[in-house]
Amino acid sequence: MCGEPNQCSLSNPATATHACWCFTTEIAPEARERIPADAQDKACICPRCARGELPEKP
């Protein structure tokens, strides 16, 4: 969503056998609302976005 690294263990071949951090983390409702409908349950999300924080502006 924001373009920052999402720290997904599944997308890294070295850690792909481990469960991703997001499997055990509650995703903030406002974060879920920002995920486009066609990306729901498909797109990765970074920890900052998962907490419902907006991305930092450069």
mmCIF file with all atom_site columns, N, CA and C in Angstrom:
data_model
loop_
_atom_site.group_PDB
_atom_site.id
_atom_site.type_symbol
_atom_site.label_atom_id
_atom_site.label_alt_id
_atom_site.label_comp_id
_atom_site.label_asym_id
_atom_site.label_entity_id
_atom_site.label_seq_id
_atom_site.pdbx_PDB_ins_code
_atom_site.Cartn_x
_atom_site.Cartn_y
_atom_site.Cartn_z
_atom_site.occupancy
_atom_site.B_iso_or_equiv
_atom_site.pdbx_formal_charge
_atom_site.auth_seq_id
_atom_site.auth_comp_id
_atom_site.auth_asym_id
_atom_site.auth_atom_id
_atom_site.pdbx_PDB_model_num
ATOM 1   N N  . MET A 1 1  ? 0.821   -1.193  0.000  1.00 0.00 ? 1  MET A N  1
ATOM 2   C CA . MET A 1 1  ? 0.000   0.000   0.000  1.00 0.00 ? 1  MET A CA 1
ATOM 3   C C  . MET A 1 1  ? 0.864   1.256   0.000  1.00 0.00 ? 1  MET A C  1
ATOM 4   N N  . CYS A 1 2  ? 1.912   1.245   0.832  1.00 0.00 ? 2  CYS A N  1
ATOM 5   C CA . CYS A 1 2  ? 2.729   2.455   0.940  1.00 0.00 ? 2  CYS A CA 1
ATOM 6   C C  . CYS A 1 2  ? 4.043   2.346   0.181  1.00 0.00 ? 2  CYS A C  1
ATOM 7   N N  . GLY A 1 3  ? 4.409   1.147   -0.202 1.00 0.00 ? 3  GLY A N  1
ATOM 8   C CA . GLY A 1 3  ? 5.663   0.949   -0.908 1.00 0.00 ? 3  GLY A CA 1
ATOM 9   C C  . GLY A 1 3  ? 6.848   0.630   -0.013 1.00 0.00 ? 3  GLY A C  1
ATOM 10  N N  . GLU A 1 4  ? 6.655   0.652   1.296  1.00 0.00 ? 4  GLU A N  1
ATOM 11  C CA . GLU A 1 4  ? 7.726   0.310   2.233  1.00 0.00 ? 4  GLU A CA 1
ATOM 12  C C  . GLU A 1 4  ? 7.871   -1.213  2.300  1.00 0.00 ? 4  GLU A C  1
ATOM 13  N N  . PRO A 1 5  ? 9.035   -1.713  2.746  1.00 0.00 ? 5  PRO A N  1
ATOM 14  C CA . PRO A 1 5  ? 9.210   -3.162  2.893  1.00 0.00 ? 5  PRO A CA 1
ATOM 15  C C  . PRO A 1 5  ? 8.157   -3.730  3.843  1.00 0.00 ? 5  PRO A C  1
ATOM 16  N N  . ASN A 1 6  ? 7.560   -4.852  3.445  1.00 0.00 ? 6  ASN A N  1
ATOM 17  C CA . ASN A 1 6  ? 6.477   -5.401  4.261  1.00 0.00 ? 6  ASN A CA 1
ATOM 18  C C  . ASN A 1 6  ? 6.940   -6.493  5.223  1.00 0.00 ? 6  ASN A C  1
ATOM 19  N N  . GLN A 1 7  ? 8.210   -6.876  5.149  1.00 0.00 ? 7  GLN A N  1
ATOM 20  C CA . GLN A 1 7  ? 8.786   -7.871  6.053  1.00 0.00 ? 7  GLN A CA 1
ATOM 21  C C  . GLN A 1 7  ? 8.079   -9.217  5.968  1.00 0.00 ? 7  GLN A C  1
ATOM 22  N N  . CYS A 1 8  ? 7.551   -9.548  4.795  1.00 0.00 ? 8  CYS A N  1
ATOM 23  C CA . CYS A 1 8  ? 6.834   -10.809 4.597  1.00 0.00 ? 8  CYS A CA 1
ATOM 24  C C  . CYS A 1 8  ? 7.813   -11.974 4.537  1.00 0.00 ? 8  CYS A C  1
ATOM 25  N N  . SER A 1 9  ? 7.679   -12.921 5.452  1.00 0.00 ? 9  SER A N  1
ATOM 26  C CA . SER A 1 9  ? 8.579   -14.076 5.443  1.00 0.00 ? 9  SER A CA 1
ATOM 27  C C  . SER A 1 9  ? 8.297   -14.989 4.258  1.00 0.00 ? 9  SER A C  1
ATOM 28  N N  . LEU A 1 10 ? 7.077   -14.999 3.765  1.00 0.00 ? 10 LEU A N  1
ATOM 29  C CA . LEU A 1 10 ? 6.726   -15.876 2.650  1.00 0.00 ? 10 LEU A CA 1
ATOM 30  C C  . LEU A 1 10 ? 7.339   -15.421 1.336  1.00 0.00 ? 10 LEU A C  1
ATOM 31  N N  . SER A 1 11 ? 7.620   -14.145 1.206  1.00 0.00 ? 11 SER A N  1
ATOM 32  C CA . SER A 1 11 ? 8.187   -13.634 -0.039 1.00 0.00 ? 11 SER A CA 1
ATOM 33  C C  . SER A 1 11 ? 9.710   -13.732 -0.075 1.00 0.00 ? 11 SER A C  1
ATOM 34  N N  . ASN A 1 12 ? 10.316  -14.139 1.022  1.00 0.00 ? 12 ASN A N  1
ATOM 35  C CA . ASN A 1 12 ? 11.769  -14.287 1.104  1.00 0.00 ? 12 ASN A CA 1
ATOM 36  C C  . ASN A 1 12 ? 12.100  -15.779 1.088  1.00 0.00 ? 12 ASN A C  1
ATOM 37  N N  . PRO A 1 13 ? 12.800  -16.271 0.062  1.00 0.00 ? 13 PRO A N  1
ATOM 38  C CA . PRO A 1 13 ? 13.116  -17.702 -0.007 1.00 0.00 ? 13 PRO A CA 1
ATOM 39  C C  . PRO A 1 13 ? 13.818  -18.241 1.245  1.00 0.00 ? 13 PRO A C  1
ATOM 40  N N  . ALA A 1 14 ? 14.591  -17.417 1.918  1.00 0.00 ? 14 ALA A N  1
ATOM 41  C CA . ALA A 1 14 ? 15.311  -17.863 3.112  1.00 0.00 ? 14 ALA A CA 1
ATOM 42  C C  . ALA A 1 14 ? 14.388  -18.109 4.301  1.00 0.00 ? 14 ALA A C  1
ATOM 43  N N  . THR A 1 15 ? 13.217  -17.492 4.304  1.00 0.00 ? 15 THR A N  1
ATOM 44  C CA . THR A 1 15 ? 12.290  -17.635 5.437  1.00 0.00 ? 15 THR A CA 1
ATOM 45  C C  . THR A 1 15 ? 10.905  -18.111 5.005  1.00 0.00 ? 15 THR A C  1
ATOM 46  N N  . ALA A 1 16 ? 10.782  -18.567 3.772  1.00 0.00 ? 16 ALA A N  1
ATOM 47  C CA . ALA A 1 16 ? 9.467   -18.910 3.215  1.00 0.00 ? 16 ALA A CA 1
ATOM 48  C C  . ALA A 1 16 ? 8.765   -20.056 3.939  1.00 0.00 ? 16 ALA A C  1
ATOM 49  N N  . THR A 1 17 ? 9.480   -20.824 4.733  1.00 0.00 ? 17 THR A N  1
ATOM 50  C CA . THR A 1 17 ? 8.844   -21.922 5.469  1.00 0.00 ? 17 THR A CA 1
ATOM 51  C C  . THR A 1 17 ? 8.282   -21.457 6.810  1.00 0.00 ? 17 THR A C  1
ATOM 52  N N  . HIS A 1 18 ? 8.519   -20.202 7.159  1.00 0.00 ? 18 HIS A N  1
ATOM 53  C CA . HIS A 1 18 ? 8.018   -19.650 8.425  1.00 0.00 ? 18 HIS A CA 1
ATOM 54  C C  . HIS A 1 18 ? 6.725   -18.876 8.188  1.00 0.00 ? 18 HIS A C  1
ATOM 55  N N  . ALA A 1 19 ? 5.866   -18.876 9.164  1.00 0.00 ? 19 ALA A N  1
ATOM 56  C CA . ALA A 1 19 ? 4.637   -18.086 9.068  1.00 0.00 ? 19 ALA A CA 1
ATOM 57  C C  . ALA A 1 19 ? 4.990   -16.600 9.067  1.00 0.00 ? 19 ALA A C  1
ATOM 58  N N  . CYS A 1 20 ? 4.259   -15.837 8.312  1.00 0.00 ? 20 CYS A N  1
ATOM 59  C CA . CYS A 1 20 ? 4.487   -14.395 8.239  1.00 0.00 ? 20 CYS A CA 1
ATOM 60  C C  . CYS A 1 20 ? 4.010   -13.721 9.530  1.00 0.00 ? 20 CYS A C  1
ATOM 61  N N  . TRP A 1 21 ? 4.636   -12.614 9.863  1.00 0.00 ? 21 TRP A N  1
ATOM 62  C CA . TRP A 1 21 ? 4.268   -11.858 11.069 1.00 0.00 ? 21 TRP A CA 1
ATOM 63  C C  . TRP A 1 21 ? 2.794   -11.476 11.056 1.00 0.00 ? 21 TRP A C  1
ATOM 64  N N  . CYS A 1 22 ? 2.251   -11.249 9.859  1.00 0.00 ? 22 CYS A N  1
ATOM 65  C CA . CYS A 1 22 ? 0.869   -10.766 9.774  1.00 0.00 ? 22 CYS A CA 1
ATOM 66  C C  . CYS A 1 22 ? -0.161  -11.844 10.111 1.00 0.00 ? 22 CYS A C  1
ATOM 67  N N  . PHE A 1 23 ? 0.262   -13.118 10.157 1.00 0.00 ? 23 PHE A N  1
ATOM 68  C CA . PHE A 1 23 ? -0.676  -14.192 10.487 1.00 0.00 ? 23 PHE A CA 1
ATOM 69  C C  . PHE A 1 23 ? -1.149  -14.103 11.934 1.00 0.00 ? 23 PHE A C  1
ATOM 70  N N  . THR A 1 24 ? -0.362  -13.482 12.786 1.00 0.00 ? 24 THR A N  1
ATOM 71  C CA . THR A 1 24 ? -0.704  -13.414 14.213 1.00 0.00 ? 24 THR A CA 1
ATOM 72  C C  . THR A 1 24 ? -0.872  -11.982 14.713 1.00 0.00 ? 24 THR A C  1
ATOM 73  N N  . THR A 1 25 ? -0.997  -11.059 13.791 1.00 0.00 ? 25 THR A N  1
ATOM 74  C CA . THR A 1 25 ? -1.144  -9.647  14.145 1.00 0.00 ? 25 THR A CA 1
ATOM 75  C C  . THR A 1 25 ? -2.512  -9.152  13.714 1.00 0.00 ? 25 THR A C  1
ATOM 76  N N  . GLU A 1 26 ? -3.159  -8.420  14.588 1.00 0.00 ? 26 GLU A N  1
ATOM 77  C CA . GLU A 1 26 ? -4.441  -7.825  14.211 1.00 0.00 ? 26 GLU A CA 1
ATOM 78  C C  . GLU A 1 26 ? -4.175  -6.633  13.293 1.00 0.00 ? 26 GLU A C  1
ATOM 79  N N  . ILE A 1 27 ? -4.842  -6.632  12.146 1.00 0.00 ? 27 ILE A N  1
ATOM 80  C CA . ILE A 1 27 ? -4.707  -5.537  11.191 1.00 0.00 ? 27 ILE A CA 1
ATOM 81  C C  . ILE A 1 27 ? -5.779  -4.499  11.523 1.00 0.00 ? 27 ILE A C  1
ATOM 82  N N  . ALA A 1 28 ? -5.366  -3.264  11.702 1.00 0.00 ? 28 ALA A N  1
ATOM 83  C CA . ALA A 1 28 ? -6.294  -2.188  12.066 1.00 0.00 ? 28 ALA A CA 1
ATOM 84  C C  . ALA A 1 28 ? -7.404  -2.053  11.024 1.00 0.00 ? 28 ALA A C  1
ATOM 85  N N  . PRO A 1 29 ? -8.638  -1.833  11.466 1.00 0.00 ? 29 PRO A N  1
ATOM 86  C CA . PRO A 1 29 ? -9.755  -1.686  10.524 1.00 0.00 ? 29 PRO A CA 1
ATOM 87  C C  . PRO A 1 29 ? -9.511  -0.606  9.477  1.00 0.00 ? 29 PRO A C  1
ATOM 88  N N  . GLU A 1 30 ? -8.902  0.517   9.888  1.00 0.00 ? 30 GLU A N  1
ATOM 89  C CA . GLU A 1 30 ? -8.658  1.586   8.918  1.00 0.00 ? 30 GLU A CA 1
ATOM 90  C C  . GLU A 1 30 ? -7.633  1.159   7.869  1.00 0.00 ? 30 GLU A C  1
ATOM 91  N N  . ALA A 1 31 ? -6.729  0.250   8.240  1.00 0.00 ? 31 ALA A N  1
ATOM 92  C CA . ALA A 1 31 ? -5.766  -0.277  7.264  1.00 0.00 ? 31 ALA A CA 1
ATOM 93  C C  . ALA A 1 31 ? -6.484  -1.165  6.260  1.00 0.00 ? 31 ALA A C  1
ATOM 94  N N  . ARG A 1 32 ? -7.381  -2.003  6.746  1.00 0.00 ? 32 ARG A N  1
ATOM 95  C CA . ARG A 1 32 ? -8.145  -2.881  5.844  1.00 0.00 ? 32 ARG A CA 1
ATOM 96  C C  . ARG A 1 32 ? -8.971  -2.067  4.853  1.00 0.00 ? 32 ARG A C  1
ATOM 97  N N  . GLU A 1 33 ? -9.505  -0.954  5.300  1.00 0.00 ? 33 GLU A N  1
ATOM 98  C CA . GLU A 1 33 ? -10.322 -0.106  4.422  1.00 0.00 ? 33 GLU A CA 1
ATOM 99  C C  . GLU A 1 33 ? -9.503  0.508   3.296  1.00 0.00 ? 33 GLU A C  1
ATOM 100 N N  . ARG A 1 34 ? -8.194  0.679   3.507  1.00 0.00 ? 34 ARG A N  1
ATOM 101 C CA . ARG A 1 34 ? -7.340  1.277   2.475  1.00 0.00 ? 34 ARG A CA 1
ATOM 102 C C  . ARG A 1 34 ? -6.852  0.268   1.435  1.00 0.00 ? 34 ARG A C  1
ATOM 103 N N  . ILE A 1 35 ? -7.072  -1.019  1.678  1.00 0.00 ? 35 ILE A N  1
ATOM 104 C CA . ILE A 1 35 ? -6.647  -2.039  0.719  1.00 0.00 ? 35 ILE A CA 1
ATOM 105 C C  . ILE A 1 35 ? -7.688  -2.105  -0.394 1.00 0.00 ? 35 ILE A C  1
ATOM 106 N N  . PRO A 1 36 ? -7.269  -1.930  -1.655 1.00 0.00 ? 36 PRO A N  1
ATOM 107 C CA . PRO A 1 36 ? -8.227  -2.003  -2.763 1.00 0.00 ? 36 PRO A CA 1
ATOM 108 C C  . PRO A 1 36 ? -8.946  -3.353  -2.781 1.00 0.00 ? 36 PRO A C  1
ATOM 109 N N  . ALA A 1 37 ? -10.198 -3.350  -3.193 1.00 0.00 ? 37 ALA A N  1
ATOM 110 C CA . ALA A 1 37 ? -11.020 -4.558  -3.181 1.00 0.00 ? 37 ALA A CA 1
ATOM 111 C C  . ALA A 1 37 ? -10.357 -5.713  -3.923 1.00 0.00 ? 37 ALA A C  1
ATOM 112 N N  . ASP A 1 38 ? -9.730  -5.428  -5.062 1.00 0.00 ? 38 ASP A N  1
ATOM 113 C CA . ASP A 1 38 ? -9.124  -6.510  -5.840 1.00 0.00 ? 38 ASP A CA 1
ATOM 114 C C  . ASP A 1 38 ? -7.833  -7.045  -5.213 1.00 0.00 ? 38 ASP A C  1
ATOM 115 N N  . ALA A 1 39 ? -7.333  -6.389  -4.181 1.00 0.00 ? 39 ALA A N  1
ATOM 116 C CA . ALA A 1 39 ? -6.117  -6.842  -3.505 1.00 0.00 ? 39 ALA A CA 1
ATOM 117 C C  . ALA A 1 39 ? -6.403  -7.472  -2.142 1.00 0.00 ? 39 ALA A C  1
ATOM 118 N N  . GLN A 1 40 ? -7.660  -7.438  -1.698 1.00 0.00 ? 40 GLN A N  1
ATOM 119 C CA . GLN A 1 40 ? -8.026  -8.025  -0.409 1.00 0.00 ? 40 GLN A CA 1
ATOM 120 C C  . GLN A 1 40 ? -7.611  -9.496  -0.373 1.00 0.00 ? 40 GLN A C  1
ATOM 121 N N  . ASP A 1 41 ? -6.983  -9.920  0.710  1.00 0.00 ? 41 ASP A N  1
ATOM 122 C CA . ASP A 1 41 ? -6.521  -11.296 0.917  1.00 0.00 ? 41 ASP A CA 1
ATOM 123 C C  . ASP A 1 41 ? -5.467  -11.736 -0.091 1.00 0.00 ? 41 ASP A C  1
ATOM 124 N N  . LYS A 1 42 ? -4.850  -10.785 -0.798 1.00 0.00 ? 42 LYS A N  1
ATOM 125 C CA . LYS A 1 42 ? -3.802  -11.109 -1.772 1.00 0.00 ? 42 LYS A CA 1
ATOM 126 C C  . LYS A 1 42 ? -2.553  -10.267 -1.556 1.00 0.00 ? 42 LYS A C  1
ATOM 127 N N  . ALA A 1 43 ? -2.726  -9.021  -1.172 1.00 0.00 ? 43 ALA A N  1
ATOM 128 C CA . ALA A 1 43 ? -1.601  -8.088  -1.060 1.00 0.00 ? 43 ALA A CA 1
ATOM 129 C C  . ALA A 1 43 ? -0.959  -8.163  0.321  1.00 0.00 ? 43 ALA A C  1
ATOM 130 N N  . CYS A 1 44 ? 0.345   -7.925  0.351  1.00 0.00 ? 44 CYS A N  1
ATOM 131 C CA . CYS A 1 44 ? 1.057   -7.811  1.623  1.00 0.00 ? 44 CYS A CA 1
ATOM 132 C C  . CYS A 1 44 ? 0.885   -6.390  2.154  1.00 0.00 ? 44 CYS A C  1
ATOM 133 N N  . ILE A 1 45 ? 1.098   -6.254  3.443  1.00 0.00 ? 45 ILE A N  1
ATOM 134 C CA . ILE A 1 45 ? 0.975   -4.959  4.095  1.00 0.00 ? 45 ILE A CA 1
ATOM 135 C C  . ILE A 1 45 ? 2.157   -4.814  5.053  1.00 0.00 ? 45 ILE A C  1
ATOM 136 N N  . CYS A 1 46 ? 2.693   -3.626  5.160  1.00 0.00 ? 46 CYS A N  1
ATOM 137 C CA . CYS A 1 46 ? 3.835   -3.432  6.065  1.00 0.00 ? 46 CYS A CA 1
ATOM 138 C C  . CYS A 1 46 ? 3.315   -3.244  7.498  1.00 0.00 ? 46 CYS A C  1
ATOM 139 N N  . PRO A 1 47 ? 4.183   -3.436  8.493  1.00 0.00 ? 47 PRO A N  1
ATOM 140 C CA . PRO A 1 47 ? 3.751   -3.281  9.882  1.00 0.00 ? 47 PRO A CA 1
ATOM 141 C C  . PRO A 1 47 ? 3.162   -1.907  10.186 1.00 0.00 ? 47 PRO A C  1
ATOM 142 N N  . ARG A 1 48 ? 3.727   -0.850  9.606  1.00 0.00 ? 48 ARG A N  1
ATOM 143 C CA . ARG A 1 48 ? 3.211   0.505   9.857  1.00 0.00 ? 48 ARG A CA 1
ATOM 144 C C  . ARG A 1 48 ? 1.773   0.618   9.352  1.00 0.00 ? 48 ARG A C  1
ATOM 145 N N  . CYS A 1 49 ? 1.543   0.189   8.133  1.00 0.00 ? 49 CYS A N  1
ATOM 146 C CA . CYS A 1 49 ? 0.190   0.254   7.575  1.00 0.00 ? 49 CYS A CA 1
ATOM 147 C C  . CYS A 1 49 ? -0.761  -0.645  8.362  1.00 0.00 ? 49 CYS A C  1
ATOM 148 N N  . ALA A 1 50 ? -0.269  -1.805  8.803  1.00 0.00 ? 50 ALA A N  1
ATOM 149 C CA . ALA A 1 50 ? -1.106  -2.729  9.570  1.00 0.00 ? 50 ALA A CA 1
ATOM 150 C C  . ALA A 1 50 ? -1.594  -2.092  10.864 1.00 0.00 ? 50 ALA A C  1
ATOM 151 N N  . ARG A 1 51 ? -0.772  -1.223  11.434 1.00 0.00 ? 51 ARG A N  1
ATOM 152 C CA . ARG A 1 51 ? -1.179  -0.520  12.668 1.00 0.00 ? 51 ARG A CA 1
ATOM 153 C C  . ARG A 1 51 ? -2.158  0.610   12.390 1.00 0.00 ? 51 ARG A C  1
ATOM 154 N N  . GLY A 1 52 ? -2.408  0.887   11.119 1.00 0.00 ? 52 GLY A N  1
ATOM 155 C CA . GLY A 1 52 ? -3.329  1.956   10.761 1.00 0.00 ? 52 GLY A CA 1
ATOM 156 C C  . GLY A 1 52 ? -2.661  3.299   10.608 1.00 0.00 ? 52 GLY A C  1
ATOM 157 N N  . GLU A 1 53 ? -1.331  3.327   10.659 1.00 0.00 ? 53 GLU A N  1
ATOM 158 C CA . GLU A 1 53 ? -0.596  4.580   10.499 1.00 0.00 ? 53 GLU A CA 1
ATOM 159 C C  . GLU A 1 53 ? -0.491  4.928   9.022  1.00 0.00 ? 53 GLU A C  1
ATOM 160 N N  . LEU A 1 54 ? -0.525  6.195   8.729  1.00 0.00 ? 54 LEU A N  1
ATOM 161 C CA . LEU A 1 54 ? -0.347  6.641   7.354  1.00 0.00 ? 54 LEU A CA 1
ATOM 162 C C  . LEU A 1 54 ? 1.135   6.664   7.023  1.00 0.00 ? 54 LEU A C  1
ATOM 163 N N  . PRO A 1 55 ? 1.484   6.425   5.752  1.00 0.00 ? 55 PRO A N  1
ATOM 164 C CA . PRO A 1 55 ? 2.897   6.475   5.367  1.00 0.00 ? 55 PRO A CA 1
ATOM 165 C C  . PRO A 1 55 ? 3.484   7.862   5.589  1.00 0.00 ? 55 PRO A C  1
ATOM 166 N N  . GLU A 1 56 ? 4.779   7.881   5.887  1.00 0.00 ? 56 GLU A N  1
ATOM 167 C CA . GLU A 1 56 ? 5.462   9.166   6.040  1.00 0.00 ? 56 GLU A CA 1
ATOM 168 C C  . GLU A 1 56 ? 5.606   9.813   4.679  1.00 0.00 ? 56 GLU A C  1
ATOM 169 N N  . LYS A 1 57 ? 5.412   11.115  4.630  1.00 0.00 ? 57 LYS A N  1
ATOM 170 C CA . LYS A 1 57 ? 5.589   11.845  3.372  1.00 0.00 ? 57 LYS A CA 1
ATOM 171 C C  . LYS A 1 57 ? 7.032   12.320  3.292  1.00 0.00 ? 57 LYS A C  1
ATOM 172 N N  . PRO A 1 58 ? 7.632   12.212  2.098  1.00 0.00 ? 58 PRO A N  1
ATOM 173 C CA . PRO A 1 58 ? 9.036   12.635  1.957  1.00 0.00 ? 58 PRO A CA 1
ATOM 174 C C  . PRO A 1 58 ? 9.231   14.119  2.159  1.00 0.00 ? 58 PRO A C  1
#
